[in-house]
């Protein structure tokens, strides 16, 4: 690590300046755009799927999350080697190009390429926090990071209405023009206001690990997505499925053989960390799956006689999205309040998973009443907020500071992969057995039977139940990893987590 003082902290007494405020605002706006991107894609999925006559719309989010998950560890190391600001601006540029491709896409394949490039935006979250830590004055770092973190929730209420208005008035291409323009604007603001970090860490880049992991997960996902149309016993399906599994196994083997792997898997040998990782991943997968299934069900015209749907516009759907986004923020805040009163994070993660499971199960069997759907959406949002807030606090209890960065990267990848995988599984089931056949055609859109949506929501409920069981299996007394001065794992220390 460079002994030089970071350029933004040359004076220990330095406090807020107009440039620092502008820098923080630029970073916060960029992170807000990431949240807006998730909302816009989920709300525009029905119109995109109808326009391109595809049943693979879930891949618009899957490929985005997959690229973000696999690239994050590599980009983190590149930031340590060459500067976090440079890497962050490069990610923003790639995201802008990806959104531009989506706005101009003539076919669904071009749309997927654009979304893959846009997947370089999620790593900007940890790059932004790291940059704040490196270049902001010590006196304001805590407040700056808090503002950047809480800022992610400010967009929860107005964003669905803005996204709905944009989709209804400009079509789905309008959201990608906005995302491309926002990337360029906020990238320029960061370039003009934020200095480069002087912190440098020598590190090896595990490119082979990234290729093996990304290709392996991608192969399995392709098999799950296209298996219904290819046939589950078709050669192409089996090649992608087993080829992907072989690549994933090869990655795991390589990770145990090299000194600085893409992901430090040794932390998963500890039972509490493994359980925290898998439980939180199930919750994250539930949240993403709900964001894709709910708009498709609610925005389908009820006049088609499928047994569901209200035929609302994208702007009308915002009413159903708002309780979810609002309660994610409230649930996360409640975690902080309850932990301040000595409530441990373990039961909060358990409660979050149970709320998600209950919300999915209720929507599966009761989706004809608008008011009840609002309640179920709020219930799922609360569960998601509990899971989001409890997970990092559990990791803090289970892992010492020396290993928190490497552990967080493993957990983040697991959460992203599950967020990408669960929708693929749900839509694979829908496309395999539950495509609706309507008299006179389906008006260009791929529609599903009511039974299909019930099964899809029950898949989400099962994931929530699994997450709850894993959270319940967490030991009441967590054995925190103890690390020696040389960085080696020595043993454990008890931390009460009941």
Coordinates of N, CA, C and O in Angstrom, one line a residue, residues 325-427:
X325 N -41.0 -1.1 -2.5 CA -39.8 -0.3 -2.3 C -39.8 0.5 -1.0 O -38.8 0.6 -0.4
X326 N -41.0 1.0 -0.6 CA -41.0 1.7 0.7 C -40.7 0.8 1.9 O -39.9 1.2 2.8
X327 N -41.3 -0.4 1.9 CA -41.1 -1.2 3.0 C -39.7 -1.9 3.0 O -39.2 -2.3 4.1
X328 N -39.0 -1.9 1.9 CA -37.6 -2.4 1.9 C -36.8 -1.4 2.8 O -36.0 -1.7 3.6
X329 N -37.0 -0.1 2.5 CA -36.3 1.0 3.3 C -36.7 0.9 4.8 O -35.9 1.0 5.7
X330 N -38.0 0.8 5.0 CA -38.5 0.7 6.4 C -38.0 -0.5 7.1 O -37.5 -0.5 8.3
X331 N -38.0 -1.7 6.4 CA -37.5 -2.9 7.0 C -36.0 -2.8 7.4 O -35.5 -3.2 8.4
X332 N -35.2 -2.2 6.4 CA -33.8 -2.0 6.7 C -33.6 -1.1 7.9 O -32.7 -1.4 8.7
X333 N -34.4 -0.1 8.0 CA -34.2 0.9 9.1 C -34.6 0.2 10.5 O -34.0 0.4 11.5
X334 N -35.7 -0.7 10.4 CA -36.1 -1.4 11.6 C -35.0 -2.3 12.1 O -34.8 -2.5 13.3
X335 N -34.2 -2.9 11.2 CA -33.1 -3.7 11.6 C -32.1 -2.9 12.5 O -31.7 -3.4 13.6
X336 N -31.8 -1.7 12.0 CA -30.9 -0.9 12.8 C -31.5 -0.5 14.2 O -30.8 -0.5 15.2
X337 N -32.8 -0.2 14.2 CA -33.4 0.2 15.5 C -33.4 -1.0 16.4 O -33.1 -0.8 17.6
X338 N -33.8 -2.1 15.9 CA -34.0 -3.3 16.8 C -32.6 -3.8 17.3 O -32.5 -4.2 18.5
X339 N -31.6 -3.7 16.4 CA -30.3 -4.1 16.9 C -29.7 -3.1 17.9 O -29.0 -3.5 18.8
X340 N -30.2 -1.8 17.8 CA -29.8 -0.9 18.9 C -30.4 -1.2 20.2 O -29.9 -0.8 21.2
X341 N -31.5 -2.0 20.2 CA -32.1 -2.5 21.4 C -31.7 -3.9 21.7 O -32.4 -4.6 22.4
X342 N -30.6 -4.3 21.2 CA -30.0 -5.6 21.5 C -30.7 -6.8 20.9 O -30.6 -7.9 21.4
X343 N -31.5 -6.6 19.9 CA -32.1 -7.7 19.1 C -31.0 -8.2 18.1 O -30.4 -7.4 17.4
X344 N -30.7 -9.5 18.1 CA -29.6 -10.0 17.3 C -30.1 -10.1 15.8 O -31.3 -10.3 15.6
X345 N -29.2 -10.1 14.9 CA -29.6 -10.2 13.5 C -30.1 -11.5 13.0 O -30.8 -11.6 12.0
X346 N -29.8 -12.6 13.7 CA -30.2 -13.9 13.3 C -31.7 -14.1 13.2 O -32.2 -14.5 12.2
X347 N -32.5 -13.7 14.3 CA -34.0 -13.8 14.1 C -34.5 -12.9 13.1 O -35.6 -13.1 12.5
X348 N -33.8 -11.7 12.8 CA -34.3 -10.8 11.8 C -34.2 -11.4 10.4 O -35.1 -11.2 9.6
X349 N -33.1 -12.1 10.2 CA -32.9 -12.8 8.9 C -34.0 -13.9 8.7 O -34.6 -14.0 7.7
X350 N -34.2 -14.6 9.8 CA -35.2 -15.6 9.8 C -36.6 -15.0 9.5 O -37.4 -15.6 8.7
X351 N -37.0 -13.9 10.2 CA -38.3 -13.3 10.0 C -38.4 -12.8 8.5 O -39.4 -12.9 7.9
X352 N -37.3 -12.2 8.0 CA -37.3 -11.7 6.6 C -37.6 -12.8 5.6 O -38.4 -12.7 4.7
X353 N -37.0 -14.0 5.8 CA -37.2 -15.1 4.9 C -38.6 -15.6 5.0 O -39.3 -16.0 4.0
X354 N -39.2 -15.7 6.2 CA -40.5 -16.1 6.4 C -41.5 -15.2 5.8 O -42.6 -15.6 5.2
X355 N -41.3 -13.9 5.9 CA -42.2 -12.9 5.3 C -42.2 -13.0 3.8 O -43.3 -12.9 3.2
X356 N -41.0 -13.3 3.2 CA -41.0 -13.4 1.8 C -41.7 -14.7 1.4 O -42.5 -14.7 0.4
X357 N -41.5 -15.8 2.1 CA -42.2 -17.0 1.8 C -43.7 -16.9 1.9 O -44.4 -17.3 1.0
X358 N -44.2 -16.2 2.9 CA -45.6 -16.0 3.1 C -46.2 -15.1 2.0 O -47.3 -15.4 1.5
X359 N -45.5 -14.1 1.6 CA -46.0 -13.2 0.6 C -46.1 -13.9 -0.8 O -47.1 -13.8 -1.5
X360 N -45.1 -14.7 -1.1 CA -45.2 -15.5 -2.4 C -46.4 -16.5 -2.3 O -47.1 -16.6 -3.3
X361 N -46.5 -17.2 -1.2 CA -47.6 -18.2 -1.1 C -49.0 -17.5 -1.2 O -49.9 -18.0 -1.8
X362 N -49.1 -16.4 -0.5 CA -50.4 -15.7 -0.6 C -50.7 -15.2 -2.0 O -51.9 -15.3 -2.4
X363 N -49.7 -14.6 -2.7 CA -50.0 -14.1 -4.0 C -50.3 -15.3 -4.9 O -51.2 -15.2 -5.9
X364 N -49.7 -16.5 -4.7 CA -50.0 -17.6 -5.5 C -51.5 -18.0 -5.5 O -52.0 -18.4 -6.6
X365 N -52.1 -17.9 -4.4 CA -53.5 -18.3 -4.3 C -54.5 -17.2 -4.2 O -55.7 -17.5 -4.4
X366 N -54.1 -16.0 -3.9 CA -55.0 -14.9 -3.8 C -54.5 -13.7 -4.6 O -53.8 -12.9 -4.0
X367 N -54.8 -13.6 -5.9 CA -54.2 -12.5 -6.7 C -55.3 -11.8 -7.5 O -55.1 -11.3 -8.6
X368 N -56.6 -11.9 -6.9 CA -57.7 -11.3 -7.6 C -58.1 -9.9 -7.0 O -58.9 -9.2 -7.5
X369 N -57.6 -9.7 -5.8 CA -58.0 -8.5 -5.1 C -56.8 -7.5 -5.1 O -55.7 -7.8 -4.6
X370 N -57.1 -6.3 -5.6 CA -56.0 -5.3 -5.7 C -55.4 -4.9 -4.3 O -54.2 -4.7 -4.2
X371 N -56.3 -4.7 -3.3 CA -55.9 -4.2 -2.0 C -55.0 -5.3 -1.4 O -53.9 -5.0 -0.8
X372 N -55.4 -6.6 -1.5 CA -54.6 -7.6 -0.9 C -53.2 -7.7 -1.6 O -52.2 -8.0 -0.9
X373 N -53.1 -7.5 -2.9 CA -51.8 -7.5 -3.6 C -50.9 -6.4 -3.1 O -49.7 -6.6 -3.0
X374 N -51.5 -5.2 -2.7 CA -50.7 -4.2 -2.2 C -50.1 -4.6 -0.8 O -49.0 -4.3 -0.5
X375 N -51.0 -5.3 0.0 CA -50.5 -5.8 1.3 C -49.4 -6.8 1.1 O -48.4 -6.8 1.8
X376 N -49.6 -7.7 0.2 CA -48.6 -8.8 0.0 C -47.3 -8.2 -0.5 O -46.2 -8.6 -0.2
X377 N -47.4 -7.1 -1.4 CA -46.2 -6.4 -1.9 C -45.4 -5.8 -0.7 O -44.2 -5.9 -0.6
X378 N -46.2 -5.1 0.2 CA -45.5 -4.5 1.4 C -44.9 -5.6 2.3 O -43.8 -5.4 2.8
X379 N -45.6 -6.7 2.4 CA -45.0 -7.8 3.2 C -43.7 -8.3 2.6 O -42.7 -8.5 3.4
X380 N -43.7 -8.5 1.3 CA -42.4 -8.9 0.7 C -41.3 -7.9 0.8 O -40.2 -8.2 1.0
X381 N -41.7 -6.6 0.7 CA -40.7 -5.5 0.9 C -40.1 -5.5 2.3 O -38.9 -5.3 2.5
X382 N -41.0 -5.7 3.3 CA -40.5 -5.8 4.7 C -39.5 -6.9 4.9 O -38.5 -6.8 5.5
X383 N -39.9 -8.1 4.4 CA -39.0 -9.2 4.5 C -37.7 -9.0 3.8 O -36.6 -9.3 4.3
X384 N -37.7 -8.4 2.6 CA -36.5 -8.0 1.9 C -35.6 -7.1 2.7 O -34.4 -7.2 2.8
X385 N -36.3 -6.0 3.2 CA -35.5 -5.1 4.1 C -34.8 -5.7 5.2 O -33.7 -5.4 5.6
X386 N -35.6 -6.7 5.9 CA -35.0 -7.4 7.0 C -33.7 -8.2 6.6 O -32.7 -8.2 7.3
X387 N -33.9 -8.9 5.5 CA -32.8 -9.7 5.0 C -31.6 -8.8 4.6 O -30.4 -9.1 4.9
X388 N -31.9 -7.7 3.9 CA -30.8 -6.8 3.5 C -30.0 -6.2 4.7 O -28.8 -6.1 4.7
X389 N -30.8 -5.9 5.7 CA -30.1 -5.3 6.9 C -29.5 -6.3 7.8 O -28.4 -6.0 8.4
X390 N -30.0 -7.5 7.9 CA -29.5 -8.5 8.9 C -28.2 -9.1 8.3 O -27.3 -9.5 9.1
X391 N -28.1 -9.3 7.0 CA -27.0 -10.1 6.5 C -25.6 -9.5 6.8 O -24.7 -10.2 7.3
X392 N -25.4 -8.2 6.5 CA -24.1 -7.6 6.8 C -23.8 -7.6 8.3 O -22.6 -7.8 8.7
X393 N -24.8 -7.5 9.1 CA -24.5 -7.5 10.6 C -24.2 -8.9 11.1 O -23.3 -9.1 12.0
X394 N -24.8 -9.9 10.5 CA -24.4 -11.3 10.8 C -22.9 -11.5 10.4 O -22.1 -12.2 11.1
X395 N -22.5 -11.1 9.2 CA -21.2 -11.2 8.7 C -20.2 -10.5 9.6 O -19.1 -11.0 9.9
X396 N -20.5 -9.4 10.1 CA -19.6 -8.6 11.0 C -19.4 -9.5 12.3 O -18.3 -9.5 12.9
X397 N -20.5 -10.1 12.8 CA -20.3 -11.0 14.0 C -19.5 -12.2 13.7 O -18.8 -12.7 14.6
X398 N -19.6 -12.7 12.5 CA -18.9 -14.0 12.2 C -17.5 -13.9 11.6 O -16.8 -14.9 11.7
X399 N -17.2 -12.7 11.1 CA -15.9 -12.6 10.4 C -15.1 -11.4 11.0 O -15.7 -10.3 11.1
X400 N -13.8 -11.5 11.3 CA -13.0 -10.4 11.8 C -12.8 -9.4 10.6 O -12.9 -9.7 9.4
X401 N -12.4 -8.2 10.9 CA -12.1 -7.2 9.9 C -11.2 -7.6 8.8 O -11.4 -7.3 7.6
X402 N -10.2 -8.4 9.1 CA -9.2 -8.9 8.1 C -9.8 -9.7 7.0 O -9.3 -9.7 5.9
X403 N -10.9 -10.3 7.3 CA -11.5 -11.2 6.3 C -12.9 -10.7 5.8 O -13.5 -11.3 5.0
X404 N -13.3 -9.5 6.2 CA -14.6 -9.1 5.8 C -14.7 -8.7 4.4 O -15.8 -9.0 3.7
X405 N -13.7 -8.2 3.8 CA -13.7 -7.8 2.4 C -13.8 -9.1 1.5 O -14.7 -9.2 0.6
X406 N -13.0 -10.1 1.7 CA -13.0 -11.3 0.9 C -14.3 -12.1 1.2 O -14.9 -12.6 0.2
X407 N -14.8 -12.1 2.4 CA -16.1 -12.8 2.7 C -17.2 -12.1 2.0 O -18.1 -12.7 1.4
X408 N -17.2 -10.7 2.1 CA -18.3 -10.0 1.5 C -18.4 -10.2 0.0 O -19.5 -10.3 -0.6
X409 N -17.2 -10.4 -0.7 CA -17.2 -10.6 -2.1 C -17.9 -12.0 -2.4 O -18.6 -12.1 -3.4
X410 N -17.6 -13.0 -1.6 CA -18.2 -14.3 -1.8 C -19.7 -14.3 -1.6 O -20.4 -14.8 -2.4
X411 N -20.1 -13.6 -0.6 CA -21.5 -13.5 -0.3 C -22.2 -12.7 -1.4 O -23.3 -13.1 -1.8
X412 N -21.6 -11.6 -1.8 CA -22.2 -10.8 -2.9 C -22.4 -11.6 -4.2 O -23.4 -11.5 -4.8
X413 N -21.4 -12.4 -4.5 CA -21.5 -13.2 -5.7 C -22.6 -14.2 -5.6 O -23.4 -14.5 -6.5
X414 N -22.7 -14.9 -4.4 CA -23.8 -15.9 -4.2 C -25.2 -15.2 -4.3 O -26.1 -15.8 -4.9
X415 N -25.3 -14.0 -3.7 CA -26.6 -13.3 -3.8 C -26.9 -13.0 -5.2 O -28.1 -13.1 -5.6
X416 N -26.0 -12.5 -6.0 CA -26.2 -12.1 -7.4 C -26.5 -13.3 -8.2 O -27.4 -13.3 -9.1
X417 N -25.8 -14.4 -8.0 CA -26.1 -15.6 -8.8 C -27.5 -16.2 -8.5 O -28.2 -16.5 -9.4
X418 N -27.9 -16.2 -7.2 CA -29.2 -16.7 -6.9 C -30.3 -15.7 -7.4 O -31.4 -16.1 -7.9
X419 N -30.0 -14.4 -7.4 CA -30.9 -13.4 -7.9 C -31.1 -13.7 -9.4 O -32.2 -13.4 -10.0
X420 N -30.1 -14.1 -10.1 CA -30.2 -14.4 -11.5 C -30.8 -15.8 -11.8 O -31.5 -16.0 -12.7
X421 N -30.5 -16.8 -10.9 CA -30.9 -18.2 -11.1 C -32.4 -18.4 -10.8 O -33.0 -19.1 -11.6
X422 N -32.9 -17.9 -9.7 CA -34.3 -18.2 -9.4 C -35.3 -17.8 -10.4 O -36.2 -18.6 -10.7
X423 N -35.2 -16.6 -11.0 CA -36.1 -16.2 -12.1 C -36.0 -17.1 -13.3 O -37.0 -17.5 -13.9
X424 N -34.7 -17.6 -13.6 CA -34.5 -18.5 -14.7 C -35.2 -19.8 -14.5 O -35.9 -20.3 -15.4
X425 N -35.2 -20.3 -13.3 CA -35.8 -21.5 -12.9 C -37.4 -21.4 -13.0 O -38.1 -22.2 -13.6
X426 N -37.9 -20.2 -12.5 CA -39.3 -20.0 -12.5 C -39.8 -19.9 -13.9 O -40.9 -20.5 -14.3
X427 N -39.1 -19.2 -14.8 CA -39.6 -19.0 -16.2 C -39.3 -20.3 -17.0 O -40.0 -20.6 -18.0

